[in-house]
């Protein structure tokens, strides 16, 4: 299928053939008929891409600080690699779409195949969207008008926030697409509307919708003009739909309001507010969030958890429905807003229009209605692909770990990378396949399972799919590497163990990469002749992840102890050469938004060694992320962020330094390829089970304030 993408490195707009999204139980598949290019938002994205590095830095100063912090902790070269890798990813454009439903997930209701719907899908011939981000189109509304629905909902949410009453005077500051839609919405509410812009054509169009126009550049005193139009009272409210860097727009909006007036920002303007502008008249100021309640809420948008209508009357989806109803009843008309119609094949031309033609407004992309539903796209092979009859791999998952860590490490290894698999983000998997010389990009995992020559599957998806994908892959006769964790629950772990024990000829590997770091290998060697058990302390400055991130959801991510701290449990198991016997843990107090990412874990190992892991997510990014101290036989080893290891009391060893942070990823993947080729198990299965159980035990111990023993010889936990 065709999709419109943007190269963030140079701002180039591309129309590219990418794999069609696969069907899902929780999503809709839609064949697109029309999409709308937003002359505001999308033009801004294109201009950001065309800016140089300095321009990008000026546009996003908060990102610059993040880069500086990363340089301090990870080093210059890894940081530059990460930045350029991110800029190299293609960005799907578009969020205003209309089309016909071709698949309805088994878990969904309210939609049927053949329904005409709107959605926030991208400029793509086929889109996969969650049901709460779609709405049915009434019979008497054309796809062309319906394509404006999502954009119109942005204006509608701004209107809802000012809560206009019949007869009020409302100023719309900025008459782009959203501003002109907002004018129509306010007129439908019975408001007197004043429209401000510097484009005469848009002022004329606003006047046809019932607004009283003011030319912004020809009026030297906008607040005074509005005041004179309202019998010296001032406007009841101002909705800012402009896009500009100036702080003067917000200041002017406040000045033109009556006492206790309202200002709502829908657009993007400078926000260095002057308190005096708001103080004396007690002006309220609010920033509107996109299409309405539910936006950016994972549980609403992705999990389908709708808000009760009795408590949240207007959600994203219900705003969509309101716009469509107003179109059906003739209260809105978007046809006058269409300036150009272009086929998707000429999308690059369409973006040139919105950048260079001041008269351009709503540009509609038209689709043939007969997309290529092919889910696997061959990618041109280069001479860098190493033919191999030994290791032929499929990579399942196209997230940050795959892009930044896995694929760079696999690129030069003696293997064939036959598939990159992702369910919905076709542009990402296509980009990964091209960048790292993979043979195919696909959204169909069945291709991996059913390919008889493929013998190794790398799994880097969200944590809740790990156990299922492991079992399916091994049952299909494939070796498996899973990033971590192995499983999220005891039931999942038992299922994985059952499958693995029935397929002992296959490798099952978990991405416990720190075992393979030169720093850990050196420590293991230095401790090989020890007499007494080890005392180990691991400090992890994990960094905060927002409370609503999927990793904190017990069903999806398992939380950060099961999902991430398992790395450090494995590290202590590896160094001691002994399995975990019992675990106790304490987490931070009840006032923390997330408690399981601020935890102290204490472990007793079977050989008498002890270990503590302080896993804290409330520290500073400028402090190193990981440090480890190991005490044994009157000696100490200290690892500082996997860049330097220092020995105290060791004959012939004082220090090991690496030029960059080395957590063992490259060595791990080389060992995996070698182990598959030679049939040698990389990590014993009982250690994989034990480490996973210990992570479960840590969470259980913290919740119950108890010591949890790991049952010996079978998969179980006992509370003491």
XYZ file of C-alpha atoms in Angstrom, residues 51 92 128 147 319 353 405 434 450 471 672 713:
12
model
C 15.456 22.982 9.350
C 3.900 9.070 8.936
C -5.394 0.381 11.514
C -12.378 13.992 6.213
C -16.748 15.058 19.494
C 1.297 23.752 -2.282
C 20.541 -1.722 19.804
C 16.087 -0.834 4.359
C 5.572 -20.771 8.405
C 5.585 -20.562 22.654
C 23.640 -16.043 20.195
C 12.949 -27.944 41.858
